[in-house]
PDB file of C-alpha atoms in Angstrom:
ATOM      1  CA  ASP A   9      -9.612 -28.936 -10.174  1.00 67.00           C
ATOM      2  CA  THR A  10      -6.981 -26.401  -9.120  1.00 69.00           C
ATOM      3  CA  GLU A  11      -7.708 -23.899 -11.814  1.00 91.00           C
ATOM      4  CA  VAL A  12      -8.539 -20.256 -11.685  1.00 96.00           C
ATOM      5  CA  THR A  13     -10.074 -19.224 -14.988  1.00 97.00           C
ATOM      6  CA  GLN A  14      -9.976 -15.660 -16.223  1.00 97.00           C
ATOM      7  CA  THR A  15     -11.794 -14.208 -19.195  1.00 97.00           C
ATOM      8  CA  PRO A  16     -11.127 -12.615 -21.524  1.00 97.00           C
ATOM      9  CA  LYS A  17      -7.426 -13.357 -22.071  1.00 96.00           C
ATOM     10  CA  HIS A  18      -6.925 -10.113 -23.968  1.00 97.00           C
ATOM     11  CA  LEU A  19      -8.950  -6.905 -23.945  1.00 97.00           C
ATOM     12  CA  VAL A  20      -8.531  -3.632 -25.805  1.00 97.00           C
ATOM     13  CA  MET A  21     -10.776  -0.814 -24.691  1.00 95.00           C
ATOM     14  CA  GLY A  22     -11.165   2.872 -25.270  1.00 94.00           C
ATOM     15  CA  MET A  23     -11.020   5.410 -22.468  1.00 93.00           C
ATOM     16  CA  THR A  24     -14.778   5.918 -22.578  1.00 92.00           C
ATOM     17  CA  ASN A  25     -15.703   2.234 -22.626  1.00 93.00           C
ATOM     18  CA  LYS A  26     -17.125   0.090 -19.849  1.00 96.00           C
ATOM     19  CA  LYS A  27     -15.900  -3.463 -19.679  1.00 97.00           C
ATOM     20  CA  SER A  28     -15.653  -6.271 -17.130  1.00 98.00           C
ATOM     21  CA  LEU A  29     -13.059  -8.895 -16.302  1.00 98.00           C
ATOM     22  CA  LYS A  30     -14.250 -12.218 -14.986  1.00 98.00           C
ATOM     23  CA  CYS A  31     -12.607 -14.755 -12.704  1.00 98.00           C
ATOM     24  CA  GLU A  32     -13.917 -18.166 -11.666  1.00 98.00           C
ATOM     25  CA  GLN A  33     -12.707 -20.893  -9.327  1.00 97.00           C
ATOM     26  CA  HIS A  34     -14.282 -24.128  -8.111  1.00 93.00           C
ATOM     27  CA  MET A  35     -11.861 -25.066  -5.352  1.00 91.00           C
ATOM     28  CA  GLY A  36     -14.135 -23.881  -2.555  1.00 89.00           C
ATOM     29  CA  HIS A  37     -11.801 -21.011  -1.758  1.00 89.00           C
ATOM     30  CA  ARG A  38     -13.378 -18.199   0.249  1.00 88.00           C
ATOM     31  CA  ALA A  39     -10.678 -15.600  -0.411  1.00 90.00           C
ATOM     32  CA  MET A  40     -10.286 -14.049  -3.849  1.00 94.00           C
ATOM     33  CA  TYR A  41      -7.920 -11.366  -5.069  1.00 95.00           C
ATOM     34  CA  TRP A  42      -7.245  -8.940  -7.873  1.00 97.00           C
ATOM     35  CA  TYR A  43      -3.673  -8.023  -8.729  1.00 97.00           C
ATOM     36  CA  LYS A  44      -2.325  -5.637 -11.352  1.00 98.00           C
ATOM     37  CA  GLN A  45       1.030  -6.395 -12.976  1.00 97.00           C
ATOM     38  CA  LYS A  46       2.991  -4.056 -15.222  1.00 96.00           C
ATOM     39  CA  ALA A  47       5.753  -5.412 -17.427  1.00 93.00           C
ATOM     40  CA  LYS A  48       8.857  -6.541 -15.510  1.00 91.00           C
ATOM     41  CA  LYS A  49       7.247  -5.586 -12.182  1.00 95.00           C
ATOM     42  CA  PRO A  50       5.787  -7.680  -9.371  1.00 96.00           C
ATOM     43  CA  PRO A  51       2.038  -8.136  -9.069  1.00 96.00           C
ATOM     44  CA  GLU A  52       0.459  -5.313  -7.032  1.00 96.00           C
ATOM     45  CA  LEU A  53      -2.450  -6.154  -4.784  1.00 94.00           C
ATOM     46  CA  MET A  54      -5.644  -4.265  -5.614  1.00 97.00           C
ATOM     47  CA  PHE A  55      -8.538  -5.949  -3.784  1.00 96.00           C
ATOM     48  CA  VAL A  56      -9.201  -8.869  -1.464  1.00 93.00           C
ATOM     49  CA  TYR A  57     -12.587 -10.497  -0.924  1.00 93.00           C
ATOM     50  CA  SER A  58     -13.252 -12.721   2.062  1.00 89.00           C
ATOM     51  CA  TYR A  59     -16.520 -14.634   2.235  1.00 90.00           C
ATOM     52  CA  GLU A  60     -17.782 -12.573  -0.692  1.00 94.00           C
ATOM     53  CA  LYS A  61     -17.213  -9.312   1.167  1.00 94.00           C
ATOM     54  CA  LEU A  62     -14.617  -6.739   0.247  1.00 95.00           C
ATOM     55  CA  SER A  63     -11.999  -6.876   3.002  1.00 90.00           C
ATOM     56  CA  ILE A  64      -9.084  -4.983   1.474  1.00 90.00           C
ATOM     57  CA  ASN A  65      -8.988  -2.117  -1.029  1.00 94.00           C
ATOM     58  CA  GLU A  66      -5.436  -0.954  -1.602  1.00 93.00           C
ATOM     59  CA  SER A  67      -6.488   2.626  -2.411  1.00 93.00           C
ATOM     60  CA  VAL A  68      -7.474   1.677  -5.933  1.00 97.00           C
ATOM     61  CA  PRO A  69      -9.087   4.438  -8.065  1.00 97.00           C
ATOM     62  CA  SER A  70     -12.870   4.214  -8.330  1.00 97.00           C
ATOM     63  CA  ARG A  71     -12.684   3.564 -12.071  1.00 97.00           C
ATOM     64  CA  PHE A  72     -11.963  -0.016 -10.966  1.00 98.00           C
ATOM     65  CA  SER A  73     -14.999  -1.575  -9.286  1.00 98.00           C
ATOM     66  CA  PRO A  74     -14.799  -5.133  -7.953  1.00 98.00           C
ATOM     67  CA  GLU A  75     -17.751  -7.412  -7.392  1.00 98.00           C
ATOM     68  CA  CYS A  76     -18.064 -10.873  -5.886  1.00 97.00           C
ATOM     69  CA  PRO A  77     -21.542 -12.189  -6.767  1.00 96.00           C
ATOM     70  CA  ASN A  78     -20.917 -15.627  -5.212  1.00 94.00           C
ATOM     71  CA  SER A  79     -18.143 -17.709  -3.715  1.00 91.00           C
ATOM     72  CA  SER A  80     -16.917 -18.903  -7.116  1.00 96.00           C
ATOM     73  CA  LEU A  81     -16.974 -15.686  -9.113  1.00 98.00           C
ATOM     74  CA  LEU A  82     -15.077 -12.449  -9.008  1.00 98.00           C
ATOM     75  CA  ASN A  83     -15.562  -9.578 -11.412  1.00 98.00           C
ATOM     76  CA  LEU A  84     -13.659  -6.377 -12.023  1.00 98.00           C
ATOM     77  CA  HIS A  85     -15.706  -3.656 -13.680  1.00 98.00           C
ATOM     78  CA  LEU A  86     -13.735  -1.085 -15.638  1.00 97.00           C
ATOM     79  CA  HIS A  87     -14.902   2.391 -16.571  1.00 96.00           C
ATOM     80  CA  ALA A  88     -13.153   5.481 -17.915  1.00 95.00           C
ATOM     81  CA  LEU A  89      -9.705   3.931 -17.716  1.00 96.00           C
ATOM     82  CA  GLN A  90      -6.486   5.688 -18.637  1.00 96.00           C
ATOM     83  CA  PRO A  91      -3.707   4.375 -20.907  1.00 96.00           C
ATOM     84  CA  GLU A  92      -1.493   3.913 -17.832  1.00 97.00           C
ATOM     85  CA  ASP A  93      -3.998   1.323 -16.590  1.00 97.00           C
ATOM     86  CA  SER A  94      -2.816  -0.998 -19.342  1.00 97.00           C
ATOM     87  CA  ALA A  95      -1.397  -4.054 -17.612  1.00 97.00           C
ATOM     88  CA  LEU A  96      -1.877  -7.738 -16.890  1.00 97.00           C
ATOM     89  CA  TYR A  97      -4.711  -8.215 -14.383  1.00 98.00           C
ATOM     90  CA  LEU A  98      -4.368 -11.350 -12.321  1.00 97.00           C
ATOM     91  CA  CYS A  99      -7.023 -13.023 -10.251  1.00 97.00           C
ATOM     92  CA  ALA A 100      -6.117 -15.390  -7.432  1.00 95.00           C
ATOM     93  CA  SER A 101      -7.901 -17.448  -4.828  1.00 93.00           C
ATOM     94  CA  SER A 102      -6.945 -19.207  -1.635  1.00 89.00           C
ATOM     95  CA  GLN A 103      -8.422 -20.892   1.375  1.00 84.00           C
ATOM     96  CA  LEU A 104      -9.231 -18.540   4.185  1.00 71.00           C
ATOM     97  CA  ARG A 105      -8.026 -19.631   7.590  1.00 60.00           C
ATOM     98  CA  LEU A 106      -8.192 -17.629  10.756  1.00 45.00           C
ATOM     99  CA  VAL A 107      -4.964 -16.966  12.588  1.00 44.00           C
ATOM    100  CA  ARG A 108      -5.961 -19.052  15.585  1.00 39.00           C
ATOM    101  CA  THR A 109      -6.261 -22.184  13.487  1.00 45.00           C
ATOM    102  CA  LYS A 110      -2.807 -21.568  12.060  1.00 54.00           C
ATOM    103  CA  GLY A 111      -1.576 -21.972   8.607  1.00 55.00           C
ATOM    104  CA  GLU A 112      -1.574 -19.738   5.659  1.00 63.00           C
ATOM    105  CA  THR A 113      -2.119 -21.358   2.352  1.00 74.00           C
ATOM    106  CA  GLU A 114      -0.948 -20.847  -1.159  1.00 82.00           C
ATOM    107  CA  ALA A 115      -2.706 -18.613  -3.611  1.00 87.00           C
ATOM    108  CA  PHE A 116      -3.689 -20.029  -6.990  1.00 91.00           C
ATOM    109  CA  PHE A 117      -3.422 -17.585  -9.846  1.00 95.00           C
ATOM    110  CA  GLY A 118      -5.279 -17.376 -13.110  1.00 96.00           C
ATOM    111  CA  GLN A 119      -3.456 -16.735 -16.384  1.00 95.00           C
ATOM    112  CA  GLY A 120      -4.538 -13.127 -16.347  1.00 96.00           C
ATOM    113  CA  THR A 121      -6.249 -10.679 -18.668  1.00 97.00           C
ATOM    114  CA  ARG A 122      -3.908  -8.523 -20.692  1.00 97.00           C
ATOM    115  CA  LEU A 123      -5.632  -5.144 -20.849  1.00 97.00           C
ATOM    116  CA  THR A 124      -4.736  -2.380 -23.283  1.00 97.00           C
ATOM    117  CA  VAL A 125      -6.398   1.009 -22.921  1.00 97.00           C
ATOM    118  CA  VAL A 126      -6.278   3.142 -26.057  1.00 95.00           C
TER     119      VAL A 126
ATOM    120  CA  GLN B 113       5.825  -2.007   2.240  1.00 78.00           C
ATOM    121  CA  GLN B 114       7.314  -4.083  -0.542  1.00 90.00           C
ATOM    122  CA  PRO B 115      10.059  -6.600   0.305  1.00 94.00           C
ATOM    123  CA  VAL B 116      13.339  -6.089  -1.548  1.00 96.00           C
ATOM    124  CA  GLN B 117      14.943  -8.979  -3.390  1.00 98.00           C
ATOM    125  CA  SER B 118      18.525  -9.474  -4.450  1.00 97.00           C
ATOM    126  CA  PRO B 119      19.999  -9.975  -6.915  1.00 98.00           C
ATOM    127  CA  GLN B 120      17.701  -8.313  -9.450  1.00 97.00           C
ATOM    128  CA  ALA B 121      18.828 -10.760 -12.128  1.00 97.00           C
ATOM    129  CA  VAL B 122      21.115 -13.747 -12.407  1.00 97.00           C
ATOM    130  CA  ILE B 123      22.310 -15.871 -15.309  1.00 97.00           C
ATOM    131  CA  LEU B 124      23.355 -19.448 -14.661  1.00 95.00           C
ATOM    132  CA  ARG B 125      24.612 -22.405 -16.596  1.00 97.00           C
ATOM    133  CA  GLU B 126      22.727 -25.661 -16.140  1.00 97.00           C
ATOM    134  CA  GLY B 127      23.912 -27.412 -13.015  1.00 96.00           C
ATOM    135  CA  GLU B 128      25.023 -24.261 -11.182  1.00 97.00           C
ATOM    136  CA  ASP B 129      23.554 -23.100  -7.881  1.00 96.00           C
ATOM    137  CA  ALA B 130      21.878 -19.810  -7.028  1.00 96.00           C
ATOM    138  CA  VAL B 131      20.629 -17.986  -3.948  1.00 97.00           C
ATOM    139  CA  ILE B 132      17.866 -15.384  -4.011  1.00 98.00           C
ATOM    140  CA  ASN B 133      17.385 -13.166  -0.989  1.00 97.00           C
ATOM    141  CA  CYS B 134      14.273 -11.407   0.255  1.00 96.00           C
ATOM    142  CA  SER B 135      14.432  -8.688   2.866  1.00 95.00           C
ATOM    143  CA  SER B 136      11.634  -6.793   4.575  1.00 91.00           C
ATOM    144  CA  SER B 137      11.618  -3.592   6.600  1.00 89.00           C
ATOM    145  CA  LYS B 138       8.512  -4.821   8.419  1.00 83.00           C
ATOM    146  CA  ALA B 139       8.175  -7.818  10.692  1.00 80.00           C
ATOM    147  CA  LEU B 140       7.559 -10.927   8.653  1.00 78.00           C
ATOM    148  CA  TYR B 141       4.698 -13.171   9.648  1.00 78.00           C
ATOM    149  CA  SER B 142       5.271 -15.643   6.853  1.00 83.00           C
ATOM    150  CA  VAL B 143       7.123 -15.825   3.562  1.00 89.00           C
ATOM    151  CA  HIS B 144       5.778 -17.220   0.318  1.00 90.00           C
ATOM    152  CA  TRP B 145       7.864 -18.001  -2.757  1.00 93.00           C
ATOM    153  CA  TYR B 146       6.452 -17.989  -6.290  1.00 95.00           C
ATOM    154  CA  ARG B 147       7.938 -18.437  -9.748  1.00 96.00           C
ATOM    155  CA  GLN B 148       6.483 -16.742 -12.814  1.00 96.00           C
ATOM    156  CA  LYS B 149       7.484 -17.706 -16.323  1.00 95.00           C
ATOM    157  CA  HIS B 150       7.101 -15.148 -19.079  1.00 91.00           C
ATOM    158  CA  GLY B 151       3.469 -14.695 -20.053  1.00 87.00           C
ATOM    159  CA  GLU B 152       2.246 -17.119 -17.398  1.00 91.00           C
ATOM    160  CA  ALA B 153       0.658 -16.954 -13.961  1.00 91.00           C
ATOM    161  CA  PRO B 154       2.785 -17.029 -10.811  1.00 94.00           C
ATOM    162  CA  VAL B 155       3.135 -20.575  -9.495  1.00 92.00           C
ATOM    163  CA  PHE B 156       3.468 -21.391  -5.817  1.00 90.00           C
ATOM    164  CA  LEU B 157       6.757 -22.918  -4.619  1.00 91.00           C
ATOM    165  CA  MET B 158       6.546 -22.922  -0.817  1.00 87.00           C
ATOM    166  CA  ILE B 159       5.492 -21.124   2.363  1.00 85.00           C
ATOM    167  CA  LEU B 160       7.608 -20.655   5.470  1.00 86.00           C
ATOM    168  CA  LEU B 161       5.554 -19.902   8.529  1.00 79.00           C
ATOM    169  CA  LYS B 162       7.976 -19.225  11.304  1.00 70.00           C
ATOM    170  CA  GLY B 163      11.490 -18.153  11.968  1.00 63.00           C
ATOM    171  CA  GLY B 164      14.120 -20.776  11.522  1.00 60.00           C
ATOM    172  CA  GLU B 165      11.920 -22.843   9.302  1.00 68.00           C
ATOM    173  CA  GLN B 166      13.449 -24.442   6.285  1.00 66.00           C
ATOM    174  CA  LYS B 167      11.628 -26.201   3.547  1.00 67.00           C
ATOM    175  CA  GLY B 168      12.493 -27.796   0.293  1.00 69.00           C
ATOM    176  CA  HIS B 169      11.426 -30.108  -2.389  1.00 70.00           C
ATOM    177  CA  ASP B 170      13.440 -31.490  -5.219  1.00 75.00           C
ATOM    178  CA  LYS B 171      16.419 -29.148  -5.491  1.00 85.00           C
ATOM    179  CA  ILE B 172      14.742 -25.930  -4.375  1.00 90.00           C
ATOM    180  CA  SER B 173      14.791 -25.025  -0.710  1.00 92.00           C
ATOM    181  CA  ALA B 174      14.261 -21.936   1.410  1.00 92.00           C
ATOM    182  CA  SER B 175      15.014 -20.573   4.842  1.00 91.00           C
ATOM    183  CA  PHE B 176      13.346 -17.907   6.951  1.00 88.00           C
ATOM    184  CA  ASN B 177      15.206 -15.787   9.509  1.00 87.00           C
ATOM    185  CA  GLU B 178      12.456 -14.075  11.485  1.00 83.00           C
ATOM    186  CA  LYS B 179      14.818 -11.908  13.523  1.00 85.00           C
ATOM    187  CA  LYS B 180      16.572 -10.516  10.487  1.00 87.00           C
ATOM    188  CA  GLN B 181      13.262 -10.286   8.589  1.00 89.00           C
ATOM    189  CA  GLN B 182      14.864 -12.157   5.721  1.00 92.00           C
ATOM    190  CA  SER B 183      14.276 -15.235   3.643  1.00 93.00           C
ATOM    191  CA  SER B 184      16.496 -16.954   1.112  1.00 94.00           C
ATOM    192  CA  LEU B 185      15.639 -19.310  -1.735  1.00 96.00           C
ATOM    193  CA  TYR B 186      18.269 -21.861  -2.741  1.00 95.00           C
ATOM    194  CA  LEU B 187      18.307 -23.449  -6.171  1.00 95.00           C
ATOM    195  CA  THR B 188      20.693 -26.360  -6.453  1.00 93.00           C
ATOM    196  CA  ALA B 189      21.956 -27.895  -9.687  1.00 93.00           C
ATOM    197  CA  SER B 190      19.729 -25.601 -11.713  1.00 94.00           C
ATOM    198  CA  GLN B 191      17.764 -26.894 -14.666  1.00 94.00           C
ATOM    199  CA  LEU B 192      16.513 -25.056 -17.739  1.00 96.00           C
ATOM    200  CA  SER B 193      13.004 -25.274 -16.306  1.00 94.00           C
ATOM    201  CA  TYR B 194      14.051 -23.102 -13.368  1.00 95.00           C
ATOM    202  CA  SER B 195      14.188 -20.020 -15.592  1.00 97.00           C
ATOM    203  CA  GLY B 196      11.677 -17.345 -14.722  1.00 97.00           C
ATOM    204  CA  THR B 197      11.106 -14.510 -12.287  1.00 98.00           C
ATOM    205  CA  TYR B 198      11.068 -15.423  -8.626  1.00 98.00           C
ATOM    206  CA  PHE B 199       9.002 -13.452  -6.163  1.00 97.00           C
ATOM    207  CA  CYS B 200       8.925 -13.640  -2.434  1.00 95.00           C
ATOM    208  CA  GLY B 201       5.681 -12.619  -0.816  1.00 91.00           C
ATOM    209  CA  THR B 202       4.997 -11.498   2.714  1.00 86.00           C
ATOM    210  CA  GLY B 203       1.875 -12.702   4.408  1.00 76.00           C
ATOM    211  CA  SER B 204      -0.153 -10.826   6.979  1.00 69.00           C
ATOM    212  CA  SER B 205      -1.042 -11.895  10.475  1.00 63.00           C
ATOM    213  CA  GLY B 206      -4.695 -11.083   9.990  1.00 61.00           C
ATOM    214  CA  ALA B 207      -7.492 -13.350   9.000  1.00 53.00           C
ATOM    215  CA  THR B 208      -6.955 -12.714   5.333  1.00 62.00           C
ATOM    216  CA  ASN B 209      -3.996 -13.595   3.195  1.00 70.00           C
ATOM    217  CA  LYS B 210      -2.752 -10.133   2.241  1.00 80.00           C
ATOM    218  CA  LEU B 211       0.084 -11.261   0.035  1.00 86.00           C
ATOM    219  CA  ILE B 212       2.513  -8.503  -0.946  1.00 90.00           C
ATOM    220  CA  PHE B 213       5.105  -9.478  -3.529  1.00 94.00           C
ATOM    221  CA  GLY B 214       8.781  -8.545  -3.425  1.00 96.00           C
ATOM    222  CA  THR B 215      10.632  -6.723  -6.191  1.00 97.00           C
ATOM    223  CA  GLY B 216      11.442  -9.942  -8.059  1.00 97.00           C
ATOM    224  CA  THR B 217      14.562 -11.738  -9.303  1.00 98.00           C
ATOM    225  CA  LEU B 218      14.919 -12.733 -12.938  1.00 97.00           C
ATOM    226  CA  LEU B 219      16.708 -16.068 -13.273  1.00 97.00           C
ATOM    227  CA  ALA B 220      17.937 -17.312 -16.637  1.00 97.00           C
ATOM    228  CA  VAL B 221      19.413 -20.800 -16.889  1.00 97.00           C
ATOM    229  CA  GLN B 222      21.405 -21.451 -20.035  1.00 96.00           C
ATOM    230  CA  PRO B 223      22.488 -24.825 -21.480  1.00 94.00           C
TER     231      PRO B 223
END
């Protein structure tokens, strides 16, 4: 199973709402990622989790709150978003290998959640 | 810092070749190549881990010039299925894959 599953596929929320995006993988990957992608732009890294701990936060506003409850699940909690936060949110996972053992590996991406903030 | 790709867009006829370049202002530890079709997730193509490395499968290959901090993706005898946006990604030297995508190249293959 090389799938990363994201739910929901589409989400419309108001600026005062609280919602969550969910991501799941069963490949045994210990690194998980959130990316944000605007139309016709490359994916922008938001967060990286390694061994269920937040290892990278790319200066993302606090209205985005990630959570990794276990090695298979990654959530992104959304609160008080702005219309400019409307985008495709991609989750990805990969194996995590230390530099000394060599080898980076590919990242597997989910199909994304298309978020519209109204 | 985001790698810069060129060209921004290219239109090909089936069977023609194309080259997509990726250039970084920072030292490259590794280069990843992904293809994303409209409305779909990015799909992994290949990783190049050291300077001078070349890889390929089928009719898509890539090279990595560590000294020039550049990588190139070569598409030979393009097929309709090659259409999409191609992204290079730069990997980090740390323990975590911090994958930063390049600006992207839109490739359209026409019959």
